[in-house]
Coordinates of C-alpha atoms in Angstrom, one line a residue:
X1 CA 0.1 57.3 -92.0
X2 CA 3.3 55.9 -93.2
X3 CA 4.9 53.0 -91.4
X4 CA 7.8 54.1 -89.1
X5 CA 11.2 52.4 -89.6
X6 CA 11.4 49.1 -87.7
X7 CA 14.1 48.5 -85.2
X8 CA 16.5 45.5 -85.2
X9 CA 14.6 44.0 -82.2
X10 CA 11.1 44.2 -83.8
X11 CA 9.4 40.8 -84.0
X12 CA 7.0 41.9 -86.8
X13 CA 7.6 44.3 -89.6
X14 CA 5.8 45.3 -92.8
X15 CA 7.0 44.0 -96.1
X16 CA 5.5 44.3 -99.5
X17 CA 3.9 40.9 -99.0
X18 CA 2.4 41.7 -95.6
X19 CA 3.1 41.6 -91.9
X20 CA 6.2 39.5 -91.4
X21 CA 7.6 37.8 -88.3
X22 CA 11.3 38.3 -88.8
X23 CA 12.8 35.4 -86.7
X24 CA 9.9 33.1 -87.5
X25 CA 10.0 33.7 -91.2
X26 CA 6.3 33.7 -91.7
X27 CA 3.6 36.2 -92.6
X28 CA 0.3 37.1 -90.9
X29 CA -2.6 37.6 -93.2
X30 CA -0.3 38.4 -96.2
X31 CA -1.8 40.2 -99.2
X32 CA 0.7 38.7 -101.7
X33 CA 1.6 35.0 -102.1
X34 CA 4.2 33.7 -99.6
X35 CA 5.5 30.4 -98.4
X36 CA 4.0 30.4 -94.9
X37 CA 0.9 32.3 -93.9
X38 CA -0.8 32.5 -90.5
X39 CA -4.4 33.4 -91.1
X40 CA -6.4 35.2 -88.4
X41 CA -9.8 34.6 -90.1
X42 CA -11.5 33.8 -93.4
X43 CA -12.7 37.3 -94.5
X44 CA -11.3 38.0 -98.0
X45 CA -9.0 40.8 -97.0
X46 CA -7.2 38.5 -94.5
X47 CA -7.4 35.1 -96.1
X48 CA -6.2 35.2 -99.7
X49 CA -5.3 32.5 -102.1
X50 CA -1.9 31.6 -103.5
X51 CA 0.1 30.8 -100.3
X52 CA 2.0 27.5 -100.1
X53 CA 1.2 26.7 -96.4
X54 CA -1.6 28.0 -94.2
X55 CA -2.0 27.9 -90.4
X56 CA -5.2 29.0 -88.8
X57 CA -7.4 28.2 -85.8
X58 CA -8.8 24.7 -85.8
X59 CA -12.4 26.0 -85.8
X60 CA -11.6 28.2 -88.8
X61 CA -10.1 25.6 -91.1
X62 CA -13.4 24.6 -92.8
X63 CA -14.4 28.2 -93.3
X64 CA -11.1 29.0 -95.0
X65 CA -11.4 26.0 -97.1
X66 CA -14.9 26.9 -98.1
X67 CA -13.7 30.2 -99.4
X68 CA -10.3 29.3 -100.9
X69 CA -10.8 25.8 -102.1
X70 CA -8.1 23.1 -101.9
X71 CA -5.1 24.4 -100.0
X72 CA -2.4 23.1 -97.7
X73 CA -3.8 24.1 -94.3
X74 CA -3.2 23.2 -90.7
X75 CA -5.4 23.9 -87.7
X76 CA -4.2 24.9 -84.3
X77 CA -6.5 24.6 -81.2
X78 CA -6.9 27.8 -79.3
X79 CA -4.0 28.1 -76.8
X80 CA -2.0 25.2 -78.3
X81 CA 1.6 26.2 -78.9
X82 CA 4.0 25.4 -81.8
X83 CA 7.5 26.5 -82.3
X84 CA 8.6 27.7 -85.7
X85 CA 12.2 28.9 -86.3
X86 CA 12.5 29.5 -82.6
X87 CA 9.3 31.5 -82.3
X88 CA 6.5 30.1 -80.1
X89 CA 3.2 30.6 -81.9
X90 CA -0.3 30.3 -80.4
X91 CA -3.7 31.4 -81.5
X92 CA -6.3 32.9 -79.2
X93 CA -10.0 33.7 -79.7
X94 CA -10.7 37.1 -81.3
X95 CA -14.5 37.0 -81.0
X96 CA -14.9 38.3 -84.6
X97 CA -16.4 35.4 -86.6
X98 CA -16.2 31.6 -86.5
X99 CA -12.5 30.6 -86.2
X100 CA -11.1 34.1 -85.8
X101 CA -7.9 34.3 -83.8
X102 CA -5.3 36.6 -82.4
X103 CA -1.7 35.5 -83.1
X104 CA 0.6 35.4 -80.1
X105 CA 4.4 35.3 -80.9
X106 CA 7.1 34.8 -78.3
X107 CA 10.8 35.1 -79.0
X108 CA 13.7 35.7 -76.7
X109 CA 11.5 37.1 -73.9
X110 CA 9.4 39.4 -76.2
X111 CA 5.7 38.7 -76.7
X112 CA 3.9 40.3 -79.6
X113 CA 0.2 39.8 -80.4
X114 CA -1.4 40.6 -83.8
X115 CA -5.2 41.0 -83.3
X116 CA -6.6 40.6 -86.8
X117 CA -10.2 41.8 -86.5
X118 CA -12.0 41.4 -83.1
X119 CA -14.9 42.4 -80.9
X120 CA -15.1 42.1 -77.2
X121 CA -18.9 41.5 -76.9
X122 CA -19.6 37.8 -76.9
X123 CA -22.0 36.2 -79.4
X124 CA -23.1 32.6 -79.7
X125 CA -21.7 32.0 -83.1
X126 CA -18.0 32.2 -82.2
X127 CA -15.6 31.8 -79.3
X128 CA -15.5 35.0 -77.2
X129 CA -12.5 37.3 -77.3
X130 CA -9.7 36.5 -75.0
X131 CA -7.3 39.2 -73.7
X132 CA -3.7 38.1 -74.2
X133 CA -0.9 39.8 -72.2
X134 CA 1.9 41.0 -74.3
X135 CA 4.7 43.6 -74.7
X136 CA 3.5 44.8 -78.2
X137 CA -0.1 44.7 -79.4
X138 CA -0.9 45.1 -83.1
X139 CA -4.6 46.2 -83.2
X140 CA -7.2 46.9 -85.8
X141 CA -9.0 50.2 -85.7
X142 CA -12.0 49.8 -88.0
X143 CA -14.2 51.8 -85.7
X144 CA -11.4 53.7 -83.9
X145 CA -13.3 56.9 -83.3
X146 CA -15.1 57.8 -80.1
X147 CA -18.4 58.3 -81.9
X148 CA -18.7 54.5 -82.3
X149 CA -20.4 53.0 -79.3
X150 CA -22.7 49.9 -79.8
X151 CA -25.9 49.3 -78.0
X152 CA -26.1 45.8 -76.4
X153 CA -26.7 43.2 -79.2
X154 CA -29.9 41.8 -77.5
X155 CA -31.5 45.2 -77.9
X156 CA -30.6 45.0 -81.6
X157 CA -32.0 41.5 -81.9
X158 CA -35.2 42.7 -80.3
X159 CA -35.5 45.7 -82.7
X160 CA -34.9 43.3 -85.7
X161 CA -37.6 40.9 -84.5
X162 CA -40.0 43.8 -83.8
X163 CA -39.4 45.1 -87.4
X164 CA -39.9 41.6 -88.8
X165 CA -43.1 40.9 -86.8
X166 CA -44.6 44.2 -87.9
X167 CA -43.9 43.5 -91.6
X168 CA -45.2 40.0 -91.3
X169 CA -48.5 41.3 -89.8
X170 CA -48.8 43.5 -92.9
X171 CA -48.0 40.6 -95.3
X172 CA -44.6 42.0 -96.4
X173 CA -41.4 40.1 -96.4
X174 CA -38.5 41.5 -94.5
X175 CA -35.2 41.6 -96.5
X176 CA -32.0 42.0 -94.4
X177 CA -28.9 42.8 -96.3
X178 CA -25.6 41.8 -94.5
X179 CA -22.3 40.2 -95.1
X180 CA -22.7 36.5 -95.9
X181 CA -19.9 35.3 -93.5
X182 CA -20.2 36.1 -89.9
X183 CA -22.8 38.9 -89.8
X184 CA -25.5 36.7 -91.4
X185 CA -25.0 33.9 -88.9
X186 CA -24.9 36.3 -86.0
X187 CA -28.2 37.9 -87.0
X188 CA -29.7 34.4 -87.5
X189 CA -28.7 33.4 -84.0
X190 CA -30.9 36.3 -82.6
X191 CA -34.0 35.8 -84.8
X192 CA -37.4 34.5 -83.4
X193 CA -38.3 31.6 -85.8
X194 CA -41.9 31.6 -84.5
X195 CA -42.6 34.8 -86.6
X196 CA -42.2 33.1 -90.0
X197 CA -39.9 31.2 -92.3
X198 CA -36.3 32.3 -92.6
X199 CA -35.1 32.3 -96.2
X200 CA -31.4 32.6 -97.0
X201 CA -29.6 33.5 -100.2
X202 CA -27.4 30.7 -101.5
X203 CA -24.2 32.5 -100.5
X204 CA -25.5 32.7 -96.9
X205 CA -26.9 29.1 -96.8
X206 CA -23.5 27.7 -97.8
X207 CA -21.8 29.3 -94.8
X208 CA -24.7 28.4 -92.5
X209 CA -23.9 24.7 -93.2
X210 CA -20.2 25.3 -92.3
X211 CA -21.3 26.8 -89.0
X212 CA -23.7 24.0 -88.3
X213 CA -21.1 21.4 -89.2
X214 CA -18.9 23.1 -86.6
X215 CA -21.6 22.7 -83.9
X216 CA -22.9 26.3 -83.9
X217 CA -26.7 26.4 -83.4
X218 CA -28.7 28.4 -85.9
X219 CA -32.5 28.5 -86.4
X220 CA -33.9 26.5 -89.4
X221 CA -33.4 28.2 -92.7
X222 CA -34.6 27.4 -96.2
X223 CA -33.9 28.4 -99.8
X224 CA -36.6 30.5 -101.5
X225 CA -37.8 27.6 -103.7
X226 CA -38.6 25.6 -100.5
X227 CA -41.2 28.1 -99.3
X228 CA -44.9 28.2 -100.2
X229 CA -45.9 31.4 -102.0
X230 CA -48.5 32.2 -99.4
X231 CA -45.8 32.2 -96.7
X232 CA -43.4 34.7 -98.5
X233 CA -45.1 37.7 -96.9
X234 CA -44.2 36.4 -93.4
X235 CA -40.6 35.6 -94.3
X236 CA -37.3 37.0 -93.1
X237 CA -34.9 37.0 -96.0
X238 CA -31.1 37.1 -95.3
X239 CA -29.1 38.2 -98.4
X240 CA -25.7 39.8 -99.2
X241 CA -25.7 43.4 -100.4
X242 CA -24.9 42.2 -103.9
X243 CA -28.4 40.7 -104.2
X244 CA -30.0 44.2 -104.0
X245 CA -31.9 45.0 -107.2
X246 CA -31.3 41.5 -108.6
X247 CA -34.0 39.3 -110.2
X248 CA -33.6 37.1 -107.1
X249 CA -34.7 39.8 -104.7
X250 CA -37.6 41.0 -106.9
X251 CA -39.4 37.7 -106.3
X252 CA -40.3 38.9 -102.8
X253 CA -42.6 41.6 -104.2
X254 CA -43.5 44.5 -102.0
X255 CA -40.9 43.9 -99.2
X256 CA -39.4 46.1 -96.5
X257 CA -35.6 46.1 -96.5
X258 CA -32.9 46.8 -94.0
X259 CA -29.1 46.9 -93.7
X260 CA -27.0 45.7 -90.7
X261 CA -23.6 47.2 -90.1
X262 CA -21.7 49.3 -87.7
X263 CA -21.7 52.1 -90.3
X264 CA -25.4 52.3 -89.9
X265 CA -24.7 54.4 -86.8
X266 CA -24.1 57.2 -89.3
X267 CA -27.3 58.8 -90.6
X268 CA -25.6 59.6 -93.8
X269 CA -24.7 56.0 -94.5
X270 CA -28.3 55.0 -93.8
X271 CA -29.6 57.7 -96.1
X272 CA -27.3 56.8 -98.9
X273 CA -28.2 53.2 -98.6
X274 CA -31.8 54.0 -99.2
X275 CA -33.2 51.1 -97.1
X276 CA -36.2 51.3 -94.8
X277 CA -34.2 50.4 -91.7
X278 CA -30.6 50.5 -90.6
X279 CA -29.5 48.2 -87.7
X280 CA -26.2 49.1 -85.9
X281 CA -24.6 45.7 -85.5
X282 CA -20.9 45.2 -86.0
X283 CA -18.5 42.3 -85.6
X284 CA -15.7 44.8 -84.8
X285 CA -14.9 46.5 -81.5
X286 CA -16.4 49.9 -80.9
X287 CA -14.3 52.7 -79.3
X288 CA -14.9 51.4 -75.7
X289 CA -14.2 47.9 -76.9
X290 CA -10.9 48.9 -78.4
X291 CA -9.9 50.7 -75.2
X292 CA -10.9 47.6 -73.2
X293 CA -8.9 45.2 -75.3
X294 CA -5.8 47.4 -75.5
X295 CA -5.8 48.0 -71.8
X296 CA -6.2 44.3 -71.0
X297 CA -3.1 43.3 -73.0
X298 CA -0.9 45.4 -70.6
X299 CA 1.1 46.3 -73.7
X300 CA 3.4 49.3 -73.5
X301 CA 3.6 49.5 -77.3
X302 CA 0.6 49.5 -79.6
X303 CA 0.8 49.4 -83.4
X304 CA -2.5 50.3 -85.2
X305 CA -3.6 48.9 -88.5
X306 CA -6.5 49.4 -90.9
X307 CA -9.1 51.9 -89.9
X308 CA -8.8 55.2 -88.0
X309 CA -5.1 55.0 -87.5
X310 CA -4.1 58.6 -86.9
X311 CA -6.9 59.2 -84.4
X312 CA -6.2 56.1 -82.4
X313 CA -2.4 56.5 -82.5
X314 CA -2.7 60.1 -81.2
X315 CA -5.1 59.1 -78.4
X316 CA -2.8 56.3 -77.3
X317 CA 0.2 58.5 -77.3
X318 CA -1.7 61.0 -75.1
X319 CA -2.3 58.1 -72.7
X320 CA 1.4 57.6 -72.4
X321 CA 1.8 54.6 -74.6
X322 CA 4.3 54.1 -77.4
X323 CA 2.0 54.1 -80.4
X324 CA 2.4 54.1 -84.2
X325 CA 0.7 52.7 -87.3
X326 CA 1.3 50.0 -89.9
X327 CA 0.3 50.6 -93.5
X328 CA -1.4 47.5 -94.6
X329 CA -3.6 46.4 -97.5
X330 CA -6.3 45.0 -95.3
X331 CA -9.8 46.2 -96.3
X332 CA -12.8 46.2 -94.1
X333 CA -15.6 43.7 -94.4
X334 CA -18.1 46.1 -93.1
X335 CA -16.8 49.0 -95.3
X336 CA -17.0 46.6 -98.2
X337 CA -20.6 45.9 -97.4
X338 CA -21.5 49.5 -97.4
X339 CA -19.2 50.4 -100.3
X340 CA -21.2 47.9 -102.3
X341 CA -24.2 50.1 -101.4
X342 CA -22.5 53.3 -102.7
X343 CA -21.1 54.6 -99.4
X344 CA -17.5 55.7 -98.9
X345 CA -15.3 52.8 -97.8
X346 CA -12.7 54.8 -95.9
X347 CA -13.7 54.9 -92.2
X348 CA -12.3 58.3 -91.5
X349 CA -13.9 59.8 -94.6
X350 CA -17.1 57.9 -93.9
X351 CA -17.2 59.2 -90.3
X352 CA -16.5 62.7 -91.5
X353 CA -19.2 62.5 -94.1
X354 CA -21.5 61.0 -91.5
X355 CA -20.9 63.8 -89.0
X356 CA -21.5 66.3 -91.7
X357 CA -24.7 64.6 -92.7
X358 CA -25.7 64.4 -89.0
X359 CA -25.4 68.1 -88.9
X360 CA -27.4 68.5 -92.1
X361 CA -30.0 66.2 -90.7
X362 CA -30.2 68.2 -87.5
X363 CA -30.6 71.4 -89.6
X364 CA -33.3 69.7 -91.6
X365 CA -35.1 68.8 -88.4

């Protein structure tokens, strides 16, 4: 969907560098180097290197630094206000990952909010999503199709622990593939450490420390070299998808593997991944979550970014809202996870493929 022409009163427009606040003269999660960037969270498609000045939520500063290295960055407490070129800026919890934020901009009586990525279900590893009233809401739509509806996360944790316990009783390590930042820590927070040792890949362990330094409780985790060989068969192993097939993963012998992502709701994605189990766990809002968040803003105008833009725009227009899309260069951390595993990264294409595969699966059954 192409971006519609902006109007002179629009607070935020799309430029080749990214989403631009016109009176404020700053960018939100820009994809090309700029002078001033407001960063919603530290995933790579939203927090990129090369900008001169960064502003992000206070709780996200260390995560951004851990991923981008030495940069000029300022932290803003949730709800704290600063004025830049006449625009009042404040950051509000997005509930996506540690330090994630929505950006509220107020100028001459207009209030716009850019969501970044968000989810409405609370988890213990980040501050819960906070609805923010506004005139215009810029929302993500990663899972913007009605087929996406998540089961309660405690049920997912119970399923993961049951799978781990069963493997441990058979002397097989359980290898969970998931994104190193955010998803890994959220899964860790739901594990039962009485089942066995929890081994983390180095990429995960580095971010675990950032979370712990920020006061987030996680169960004890170790590197593989710190575990006795006789305990490997009872271990839960948390690793990024890039570790699959590597010499590092082969040291766990005859293990059972799994993948955690919202895309695992699609049977086709699970089948193409070729793992023993797929757990449906996403750090993005599902369809009901998107509806809940959009309604809570009270916005009369909604602009949809990365994900299922045409579907969500059409639905919102049918509900009487002024809706359109923004073309952006944001990726999708969960699609990246699955793409690394050989599954289509485009959500609409993935969903379509998944529906087709579901049909095939039903026919097979």
